[in-house]
Amino acid sequence: MCGICGFVSLRGGEGEVGESLAAMTDAIAHRGPDGEGFYRDLFSSGGGAALGHRRLAIIDLVTGDQPLFNESRRLAIVFNGEIYNFAALREELAAKGHVFATSGDTETIIHLYEEMGPRCVTRLRGMFALAIWDAAKRELFLARDPFGKKPLYYTALPGGGIAFGSEPKALFAHPDVHPRLDPSAVAHYLTLQHVPEPATGFACIRSLPPGHAMTWRNGQGRPERYFQLDYLPKLTGSADDLAAELRARVTEAVRLRLVSDVPLGAHLSGGVDSGIVTAVMAGLTDRPVRTFSIGFTEEAFNETDKARAVAARYGTQHTEFTVGFDAARAVMEDVVAATDMPFADPSALASWHLCRLTREHVTVALNGDGGDEMFAGYQRYWLDPLADLYAKLPHGLTRRFVPWLAEKLRARGDVPVEADWRAGLKRLAQAVRVPRAASLVRWGSYFSPWDREAFLRPDFARAARPDDTVGLYAEAFAAATADNNLDRGLFADVRVYLPGDLLVKADRMAMAHALEGRSPFLDVELASFAARLPARLKLRGRTGKYLLRRAFADMLPPRIVGQPKRGFGLPVSGWFRGPLRAFARDLLTGGRVERDIARPEAVQGVLDAHETGVADHGKRIYALVMLELWLRRYL
């Protein structure tokens, strides 16, 4: 696990190339505190190719420094991630005559590239972002893993060059890259709580999408997809047989992720997915598993008792952390600095503390990320068909009475949204105006498209067009190789929500503390199997992850197996009515959001309605606070 960066520039001397590369690499030093490496291929006409690397040593502690080269040194690679099938690939490549100078996974990739060229990424099982420079062809190859576990950003340089890096901050360390606001990305952010890929919030920087690779040569390069989940043909067999195979595949995915030369543990949330990972780990290791959980001082949001039940069952060496409003406020600027992009998932505040404290004990932590998107865990998956039926009722009920009633009810905000029927009624009033294809917008948007339109300054709204967040999801929904709406919705979440929100949070919060996170449910073989499971085995009635629960029912406490999905929510609504009320108002009043993006009276209206209890705008305020902090830091 590391940080990578580099560029191909057609101008500048040796000193400029070296200084730029050093600055870019220093900008991501937090991703790899164990070492650094540089490569420069200078051009006689000026400029050159440069690769930089920051290392977090996990395996091959002695010979794993980068960049690495093939035998002729024609090819150079920098790599961030872990390849779990590298031993088998290495044996195959050695049989073909390739000579290895190291014992790690990085060198395997460069020899595989010699054999297969860009298609080599289709053989890699793991998480990765990589760059390979071919000195003879003056060709740069960039690639990213199928689901976007590892990030990779790029931008054009003057004169036909290109720069890339694990985080946008690495690109801004190059003297020719300067931040410029992308209004369309900000508009998406207000609705989704994150910026959807390939946008970043900066007009000049793009994210290489998950499952894509790009070859740059002579100033030209275009991302091309090499992987997409297919949901057809469906698997056949009895539920018992498929459950047994699923259990075996999950176990294999966990086993592969236990390879490490440094201490490892698991993040245990109290949910089904992390509970399964912990249970499987306990069965595969001969020492107590190190587990880590985080809770909140507000009891309604605290699930550490469930995590504790799993820990007790497996005798893990368990550590718990508690976060209050003061700890959350203290790291808001740190989260902004870590993500580099507008990012309003409040759970990142808790994740920051969890990763920081976890790193005091281990260097690698397994987690349950991806389980909901692969096996249909979210509540909205079973709500969507009901909303479709509801939308067929008379408009007088769905478009007038229910929205009127929802506006009259005072929202609570002191319990998770899943536990508040008033919040559900408000979402139902919104659901009839958003198609099923945009399920996340339907149920989870902070600012609905029409609310956002009224909230923005007219000049900013014009600059943000064409922006259609619903259309963004609808396009992904329609692109799925699937024969039912549930799988189409899962595919849309895998393409938009997973890499744009969950994996940004997972990577940045962990790597800010030099902690490697591993996600067994995002194993490409396991995910491909899950995609082809019949829809009835993913969602049955109101029970999501049906087959997953069935496969591991004997390994988890009954209260964990049977509990409904609950999001990792933070009590931000209460905080912004209480101890963080003055902070939010002081920050937003007269700030950059009011001056450049939103109508001042709209911002003040959100603050007033929330503080008086007329509405629960806690998450909206959090989104505005994080946007304000981002604007002040980067623009």
XYZ file of C-alpha atoms in Angstrom:
635
model
C 0.000 0.000 0.000
C 1.561 3.210 -1.147
C 1.232 6.484 -2.979
C 2.258 6.981 -6.598
C 2.694 10.010 -8.817
C 4.490 11.152 -11.909
C 4.278 13.000 -15.179
C 5.424 13.226 -18.754
C 6.456 16.774 -19.600
C 7.718 18.055 -22.912
C 9.576 20.979 -21.443
C 12.004 21.781 -18.647
C 15.501 20.687 -17.748
C 16.772 18.019 -15.393
C 16.498 20.265 -12.364
C 12.888 21.245 -13.060
C 11.867 17.641 -13.664
C 13.510 16.500 -10.444
C 12.101 19.337 -8.335
C 8.570 18.783 -9.627
C 8.737 15.058 -8.975
C 10.077 15.566 -5.452
C 7.319 18.047 -4.640
C 4.595 15.709 -5.929
C 5.981 12.756 -3.985
C 6.307 14.803 -0.789
C 2.648 15.802 -1.074
C 1.572 12.187 -0.546
C 4.221 11.182 2.002
C 1.446 10.210 4.450
C 0.509 7.318 2.155
C 3.940 5.783 2.489
C 6.082 6.719 5.467
C 8.495 3.801 5.038
C 10.422 5.027 2.015
C 10.469 6.885 -1.273
C 11.714 6.210 -4.786
C 12.208 8.189 -7.998
C 12.730 7.491 -11.687
C 13.525 10.006 -14.430
C 13.819 9.462 -18.167
C 15.028 12.805 -19.549
C 14.335 13.750 -23.165
C 17.078 15.345 -25.298
C 14.546 17.904 -26.546
C 13.662 18.934 -22.972
C 11.360 17.579 -20.340
C 11.050 13.900 -19.577
C 9.100 11.133 -17.896
C 9.141 10.913 -14.105
C 7.747 8.369 -11.663
C 7.545 8.837 -7.881
C 6.655 6.428 -5.108
C 5.982 6.557 -1.373
C 6.055 3.170 0.329
C 4.030 1.649 3.141
C 5.798 -1.677 3.650
C 3.350 -4.587 4.015
C 4.992 -7.529 2.241
C 8.490 -8.059 0.828
C 9.896 -5.691 3.419
C 13.488 -6.003 2.173
C 13.326 -5.894 -1.642
C 10.009 -4.151 -2.278
C 11.214 -0.607 -2.959
C 9.929 1.100 -6.109
C 10.119 2.030 -8.936
C 10.869 -1.459 -10.281
C 12.014 -2.490 -13.746
C 11.945 -5.384 -16.165
C 15.212 -7.146 -17.045
C 16.194 -4.670 -19.768
C 15.058 -1.641 -17.725
C 12.970 -0.558 -20.679
C 9.855 -0.683 -18.497
C 9.492 1.070 -15.127
C 6.535 0.703 -12.763
C 5.110 2.403 -9.681
C 2.264 0.560 -8.010
C -0.180 1.121 -5.152
C -2.145 -1.820 -3.795
C -2.007 -5.554 -3.239
C -2.225 -8.367 -5.804
C -3.468 -11.459 -4.025
C -2.820 -13.967 -6.819
C 0.705 -12.782 -7.544
C 2.345 -16.040 -6.405
C 0.504 -18.062 -9.065
C 1.222 -15.429 -11.709
C 4.871 -15.338 -10.711
C 5.194 -19.101 -11.126
C 3.571 -18.901 -14.554
C 5.846 -16.065 -15.676
C 8.994 -17.726 -14.352
C 8.138 -20.788 -16.433
C 8.171 -18.510 -19.483
C 11.696 -17.346 -18.700
C 11.130 -14.133 -16.753
C 13.761 -13.420 -14.123
C 12.667 -11.941 -10.781
C 14.843 -9.782 -8.565
C 12.263 -9.355 -5.758
C 9.768 -11.519 -3.907
C 6.765 -9.149 -3.925
C 3.791 -8.529 -6.190
C 4.899 -5.381 -8.034
C 7.508 -7.048 -10.211
C 4.940 -9.650 -11.235
C 2.847 -6.907 -12.858
C 5.646 -5.551 -15.009
C 6.546 -9.005 -16.354
C 2.870 -9.701 -17.002
C 2.748 -6.421 -18.938
C 5.637 -7.664 -21.060
C 3.568 -10.725 -21.930
C 0.117 -9.204 -22.377
C 0.459 -5.453 -22.698
C -2.519 -3.420 -21.377
C -4.659 -6.558 -21.055
C -2.458 -7.680 -18.163
C -4.830 -5.982 -15.722
C -7.524 -8.553 -16.490
C -5.370 -11.172 -14.710
C -4.842 -9.177 -11.512
C -6.876 -10.153 -8.460
C -6.618 -7.412 -5.913
C -6.723 -3.656 -5.452
C -4.421 -1.453 -7.448
C -3.501 1.776 -9.139
C -0.413 1.589 -11.301
C 1.690 3.414 -13.858
C 4.135 1.814 -16.312
C 6.512 3.851 -18.449
C 7.846 2.327 -21.675
C 11.040 4.265 -22.392
C 11.430 2.884 -25.923
C 7.916 3.817 -27.036
C 7.653 6.901 -24.808
C 4.335 5.487 -23.684
C 2.636 5.745 -20.279
C 0.140 3.110 -19.139
C -2.232 3.855 -16.245
C -4.726 1.414 -14.696
C -7.074 1.114 -11.746
C -8.688 -1.897 -10.085
C -12.218 -3.089 -11.007
C -14.095 -1.367 -8.154
C -11.878 1.632 -7.424
C -10.384 0.578 -4.097
C -7.212 2.464 -5.001
C -7.482 5.995 -6.421
C -5.753 7.449 -9.471
C -6.110 11.001 -10.787
C -4.685 12.674 -13.881
C -4.529 16.002 -15.678
C -3.179 17.416 -18.902
C 0.022 19.457 -18.833
C 0.844 22.300 -21.246
C 2.227 21.198 -24.592
C 0.662 17.721 -24.573
C 2.007 16.333 -21.308
C 0.234 14.459 -18.534
C 0.522 14.238 -14.743
C -0.973 11.616 -12.438
C -1.140 10.842 -8.738
C -2.877 8.902 -5.984
C -4.468 12.102 -4.707
C -5.230 15.479 -6.304
C -2.814 17.178 -3.897
C 0.045 15.408 -5.689
C -0.997 17.023 -8.970
C -1.261 20.478 -7.436
C 2.347 20.128 -6.303
C 3.344 20.261 -9.980
C 4.041 23.879 -11.002
C 1.836 23.671 -14.106
C -1.325 22.471 -12.328
C -3.642 24.972 -10.654
C -7.063 24.350 -9.033
C -10.160 25.605 -10.832
C -13.722 25.048 -9.643
C -16.033 22.663 -11.521
C -19.579 24.005 -10.903
C -21.248 20.870 -12.250
C -19.352 18.704 -9.758
C -20.461 20.941 -6.888
C -24.085 20.654 -8.005
C -23.817 16.844 -8.008
C -22.177 17.010 -4.597
C -25.057 18.903 -3.014
C -27.412 16.105 -4.048
C -25.213 13.034 -3.573
C -22.906 14.124 -0.660
C -19.945 13.261 -2.900
C -18.579 14.125 -6.341
C -19.342 11.324 -8.806
C -16.435 10.014 -10.848
C -14.699 10.895 -13.076
C -15.287 14.453 -11.790
C -13.307 15.665 -8.780
C -14.584 19.150 -8.005
C -11.667 20.596 -9.979
C -12.203 21.453 -13.632
C -8.658 20.438 -14.512
C -8.456 17.032 -12.792
C -10.195 13.763 -13.606
C -10.315 10.422 -11.852
C -9.473 7.340 -13.877
C -12.718 5.377 -13.388
C -12.692 1.949 -11.741
C -12.114 -0.929 -14.119
C -10.437 1.386 -16.646
C -6.979 1.702 -18.124
C -5.415 4.373 -20.305
C -2.410 4.419 -22.596
C -0.936 7.888 -23.174
C 1.340 8.534 -26.133
C 2.200 11.661 -28.143
C -0.146 13.798 -26.070
C -3.128 11.489 -26.567
C -4.890 9.033 -24.285
C -8.415 7.951 -23.513
C -9.701 5.794 -20.610
C -10.981 2.417 -21.773
C -13.021 -0.038 -19.728
C -11.536 -3.480 -19.171
C -13.954 -4.763 -16.493
C -17.662 -4.596 -15.754
C -19.779 -6.789 -13.504
C -22.163 -9.010 -15.451
C -25.352 -10.149 -13.749
C -26.152 -12.770 -16.411
C -26.388 -15.668 -16.883
C -27.880 -16.465 -13.514
C -26.495 -19.276 -11.392
C -28.636 -22.358 -10.912
C -28.785 -24.789 -8.020
C -30.461 -25.028 -4.659
C -30.220 -22.270 -2.072
C -28.272 -24.634 0.186
C -25.708 -25.420 -2.511
C -25.277 -21.771 -3.455
C -24.968 -20.807 0.210
C -22.205 -23.393 0.665
C -20.356 -22.072 -2.369
C -20.790 -18.502 -1.190
C -19.360 -19.409 2.203
C -16.359 -21.030 0.551
C -15.767 -18.030 -1.693
C -15.994 -15.526 1.160
C -13.584 -17.644 3.181
C -11.139 -17.729 0.298
C -11.383 -13.956 -0.173
C -10.610 -13.402 3.513
C -7.760 -15.930 3.487
C -6.077 -14.170 0.568
C -6.199 -10.902 2.494
C -4.410 -12.294 5.530
C -1.052 -12.327 3.718
C 1.077 -9.737 5.500
C 4.495 -9.291 7.019
C 3.132 -6.715 9.474
C 0.376 -6.858 12.144
C -3.220 -6.903 10.916
C -6.713 -6.719 12.408
C -10.326 -5.956 11.485
C -12.773 -3.084 11.738
C -15.889 -4.414 13.461
C -18.996 -2.242 13.132
C -21.666 -4.490 14.628
C -23.218 -5.194 11.215
C -23.472 -8.416 9.240
C -20.594 -7.833 6.827
C -17.828 -6.922 9.252
C -19.095 -9.619 11.611
C -18.664 -12.247 8.891
C -15.164 -11.033 8.063
C -14.170 -11.192 11.727
C -15.690 -14.649 12.192
C -13.900 -16.041 9.145
C -10.607 -14.451 10.220
C -10.926 -16.104 13.623
C -11.264 -19.486 11.950
C -8.217 -18.955 9.747
C -5.719 -17.716 12.327
C -4.227 -19.357 15.390
C -4.001 -16.125 17.378
C -6.761 -13.831 18.641
C -7.927 -11.396 15.977
C -7.376 -7.720 16.755
C -10.719 -5.938 16.287
C -11.539 -2.233 16.453
C -14.890 -0.463 16.784
C -16.088 3.083 17.164
C -19.158 4.391 18.935
C -20.809 7.664 19.883
C -21.679 9.362 23.136
C -25.291 9.601 21.853
C -26.690 6.161 22.674
C -29.254 6.113 19.846
C -26.388 6.061 17.338
C -24.132 3.709 19.255
C -23.797 0.071 18.094
C -20.672 -0.965 19.951
C -22.684 -3.487 21.984
C -23.295 -5.497 18.798
C -19.650 -5.340 17.831
C -18.813 -6.425 21.357
C -21.071 -9.483 20.992
C -19.128 -10.686 17.937
C -15.815 -9.931 19.621
C -16.829 -11.916 22.691
C -17.950 -14.906 20.646
C -14.587 -15.189 18.932
C -12.401 -14.048 21.787
C -10.890 -11.209 19.807
C -8.520 -8.673 21.288
C -11.063 -5.898 21.069
C -10.548 -2.130 21.278
C -13.340 0.449 21.265
C -13.263 4.197 20.673
C -15.942 6.775 21.406
C -16.501 9.976 19.417
C -18.350 13.048 20.617
C -19.088 16.354 18.909
C -15.788 17.844 20.021
C -13.721 15.044 18.468
C -15.788 15.247 15.279
C -15.387 19.008 14.956
C -11.646 18.752 15.614
C -11.012 16.730 12.426
C -13.325 18.373 9.893
C -10.454 20.287 8.299
C -8.338 17.121 8.397
C -11.016 15.197 6.484
C -11.173 17.974 3.890
C -7.389 17.857 3.527
C -7.437 14.071 3.220
C -10.152 13.825 0.565
C -9.078 16.867 -1.494
C -12.642 16.955 -2.862
C -16.029 18.129 -1.605
C -17.094 15.213 0.589
C -20.063 15.221 2.977
C -20.430 11.673 4.281
C -20.451 12.366 8.043
C -19.168 8.889 8.848
C -15.772 10.004 7.539
C -15.316 11.889 10.824
C -15.688 8.665 12.791
C -13.587 6.740 10.279
C -10.786 9.272 10.677
C -10.600 8.573 14.404
C -11.054 4.832 13.958
C -8.188 4.615 11.464
C -5.926 6.865 13.522
C -6.353 4.775 16.631
C -6.262 1.460 14.764
C -2.885 2.402 13.317
C -1.470 2.564 16.818
C -1.894 -1.224 17.000
C -1.794 -2.694 13.456
C -0.793 -1.712 9.906
C -3.525 -3.611 8.016
C -7.261 -3.768 8.801
C -9.871 -5.865 7.018
C -13.389 -4.443 6.652
C -16.855 -5.249 5.327
C -16.976 -2.662 2.527
C -18.914 -3.768 -0.553
C -21.246 -6.254 1.113
C -24.320 -4.050 0.730
C -23.673 -3.296 -2.939
C -22.970 -6.925 -3.835
C -25.757 -8.614 -1.848
C -28.498 -5.929 -1.646
C -28.139 -4.709 1.910
C -29.661 -1.236 1.776
C -33.191 -0.594 2.950
C -34.024 1.309 -0.228
C -33.712 -1.857 -2.318
C -36.955 -3.203 -0.873
C -38.541 0.236 -0.575
C -38.163 0.992 -4.291
C -40.863 -1.438 -5.527
C -43.254 -0.083 -2.896
C -42.496 3.476 -3.983
C -43.242 2.502 -7.584
C -46.677 1.242 -6.508
C -47.239 4.315 -4.358
C -46.452 6.577 -7.326
C -49.443 5.082 -9.189
C -51.905 6.341 -6.574
C -53.888 9.548 -7.259
C -51.726 12.656 -7.521
C -53.898 14.413 -4.986
C -52.524 12.029 -2.398
C -48.957 11.560 -3.567
C -48.188 15.050 -4.888
C -50.282 17.206 -2.563
C -51.461 15.700 0.715
C -48.397 13.627 1.676
C -45.887 16.405 0.824
C -48.071 18.878 2.770
C -48.191 16.541 5.762
C -44.455 15.892 5.586
C -43.764 19.617 5.689
C -45.999 20.058 8.739
C -44.261 17.382 10.789
C -41.287 18.406 12.886
C -38.349 16.126 12.195
C -36.527 14.568 15.143
C -32.893 14.277 14.150
C -31.975 12.665 17.467
C -32.210 9.104 16.115
C -30.839 7.433 12.963
C -32.949 8.112 9.899
C -33.981 4.436 9.660
C -35.664 4.753 13.068
C -37.668 7.923 12.316
C -40.972 7.420 10.469
C -41.215 11.174 9.912
C -38.029 11.096 7.880
C -39.448 8.177 5.908
C -42.600 10.137 5.129
C -40.549 13.055 3.867
C -38.560 10.720 1.631
C -41.777 9.150 0.355
C -42.989 12.584 -0.691
C -39.787 12.933 -2.702
C -39.767 9.393 -4.084
C -42.648 9.946 -6.529
C -40.637 12.642 -8.314
C -37.511 10.533 -8.842
C -37.420 7.342 -10.921
C -36.289 4.041 -9.487
C -33.160 4.171 -11.635
C -31.870 6.940 -9.370
C -32.554 5.132 -6.091
C -29.866 6.962 -4.113
C -31.251 10.333 -5.220
C -34.744 9.115 -4.360
C -33.963 8.143 -0.777
C -30.621 9.626 0.157
C -30.160 13.006 -1.512
C -29.269 15.963 0.694
C -30.646 18.507 -1.760
C -33.136 17.103 -4.263
C -32.615 18.365 -7.834
C -35.488 20.860 -7.459
C -34.435 21.984 -3.992
C -30.910 22.445 -5.284
C -32.150 24.566 -8.171
C -33.904 26.913 -5.741
C -30.914 26.946 -3.400
C -28.214 27.941 -5.901
C -27.451 31.408 -7.156
C -28.872 31.734 -10.685
C -25.468 32.447 -12.213
C -23.911 29.414 -10.515
C -26.835 27.199 -11.528
C -26.338 28.256 -15.150
C -22.622 27.494 -14.936
C -23.390 24.054 -13.468
C -25.485 22.979 -16.449
C -25.662 20.572 -18.064
C -25.972 18.760 -14.758
C -28.424 15.933 -14.282
C -27.739 13.816 -11.217
C -30.810 11.683 -11.876
C -29.614 11.111 -15.421
C -26.190 10.110 -14.148
C -27.743 7.252 -12.186
C -30.243 6.389 -14.909
C -27.403 5.965 -17.389
C -25.619 3.532 -15.081
C -28.892 1.703 -14.350
C -29.507 1.202 -18.064
C -25.949 0.004 -18.744
C -26.238 -3.061 -16.499
C -26.095 -6.521 -18.022
C -29.100 -7.632 -15.983
C -32.666 -8.855 -16.355
C -34.252 -7.286 -13.262
C -34.423 -3.904 -11.561
C -32.721 -5.013 -8.350
C -29.537 -5.990 -10.172
C -29.678 -2.830 -12.266
C -29.865 -0.803 -9.061
C -26.957 -2.726 -7.551
C -24.907 -2.076 -10.667
C -25.666 1.659 -10.531
C -24.499 1.783 -6.924
C -21.324 -0.143 -7.789
C -20.585 2.321 -10.565
C -21.512 5.593 -8.809
C -21.941 5.349 -5.025
C -19.290 2.784 -4.147
C -16.249 4.488 -5.765
C -17.480 8.050 -5.294
C -18.358 7.847 -1.621
C -17.582 4.661 0.296
C -14.193 3.890 -1.194
C -13.025 7.506 -1.120
C -13.788 7.486 2.597
C -12.158 4.092 3.142
C -8.951 4.914 1.274
C -8.398 8.494 2.428
C -9.193 8.017 6.096
C -6.961 4.944 6.266
C -4.073 6.279 4.194
C -4.065 9.576 6.073
C -2.701 7.422 8.896
C -0.643 4.985 6.779
C -3.154 2.191 7.437
C -3.954 -0.350 4.748
C -7.606 -1.341 4.418
C -8.586 -4.627 2.772
C -12.113 -5.472 1.605
C -12.851 -9.181 1.043
C -16.325 -8.486 -0.363
C -14.698 -6.503 -3.182
C -12.709 -9.525 -4.318
C -13.341 -9.632 -8.064
C -14.058 -13.372 -8.126
C -16.462 -13.167 -5.186
C -18.218 -10.105 -6.614
C -18.652 -11.750 -10.007
C -20.229 -14.744 -8.293
C -22.515 -12.519 -6.218
C -23.675 -10.612 -9.288
C -24.962 -13.797 -10.905
C -26.933 -14.957 -7.880
C -30.710 -14.909 -8.490
C -32.302 -11.706 -7.228
C -34.559 -13.670 -4.850
C -31.447 -14.883 -3.008
C -30.222 -11.339 -2.472
C -33.472 -9.709 -1.409
C -36.379 -11.655 0.049
C -39.232 -9.503 1.289
C -37.650 -6.912 3.559
C -34.569 -9.039 4.194
C -31.518 -7.899 2.312
C -28.398 -10.049 1.904
C -30.631 -13.093 2.296
C -28.190 -15.756 1.062
C -25.217 -14.142 2.800
C -27.075 -14.216 6.109
C -28.111 -17.817 5.492
C -24.592 -18.917 4.596
C -23.135 -17.562 7.841
C -26.090 -17.857 10.217
C -24.262 -20.326 12.444
C -21.202 -18.093 12.771
C -22.870 -14.911 14.054
C -24.961 -14.070 17.123
C -28.688 -14.313 16.231
C -29.236 -10.614 16.960
C -26.630 -9.777 14.286
C -27.918 -12.216 11.653
C -31.506 -11.026 11.952
C -31.043 -7.296 12.347
C -32.099 -4.956 9.532
C -29.529 -2.809 7.767
C -28.657 0.387 9.595
C -26.360 3.014 8.170
C -23.247 4.241 9.935
C -24.938 7.461 10.964
C -23.597 10.292 13.103
C -25.756 12.590 15.270
C -24.931 15.680 13.209
C -28.486 17.013 13.476
C -28.251 17.257 17.234
C -24.765 18.707 17.068
C -25.861 21.505 14.728
C -28.792 22.345 17.008
C -26.550 22.283 20.058
C -22.783 22.471 20.524
C -21.909 23.115 16.854
C -24.714 25.557 16.169
C -22.631 28.719 16.496
C -19.712 27.190 14.606
C -21.860 26.406 11.563
C -23.576 29.787 11.496
C -20.350 31.744 11.931
C -18.609 29.722 9.226
C -21.362 29.927 6.626
C -22.600 33.492 7.148
C -20.825 35.654 4.601
C -18.602 32.750 3.525
C -17.593 31.506 0.103
C -20.731 29.381 -0.275
C -22.951 32.417 0.234
C -20.807 34.671 -1.924
C -20.234 32.386 -4.894
C -22.580 29.384 -4.914
C -25.832 29.670 -2.964
C -28.361 32.420 -2.356
C -27.568 33.908 1.079
C -31.218 33.883 2.128
C -31.418 30.181 1.244
C -28.397 29.360 3.405
C -29.813 31.332 6.313
C -33.187 29.661 5.801
C -31.626 26.226 6.178
C -29.850 27.282 9.378
C -32.963 28.922 10.856
C -35.305 26.029 10.075
C -32.906 23.522 11.590
C -32.120 25.475 14.749
C -35.821 26.053 15.501
C -36.736 22.414 14.848
C -39.027 23.200 11.925
C -36.974 20.813 9.768
C -34.078 18.410 10.129
C -31.386 19.961 7.944
C -28.432 18.504 9.847
C -26.950 16.702 6.854
C -27.528 19.697 4.592
C -25.685 21.921 7.028
C -22.875 19.403 7.259
C -22.592 19.375 3.466
C -22.434 23.170 3.383
C -19.861 23.289 6.189
C -17.582 20.805 4.417
C -18.030 22.629 1.107
C -17.101 25.928 2.763
C -13.998 24.407 4.325
C -13.021 22.883 0.976
C -13.456 26.165 -0.892
C -11.320 28.022 1.629
C -8.561 25.439 1.491
C -8.283 24.875 -2.256
C -9.866 27.823 -4.045
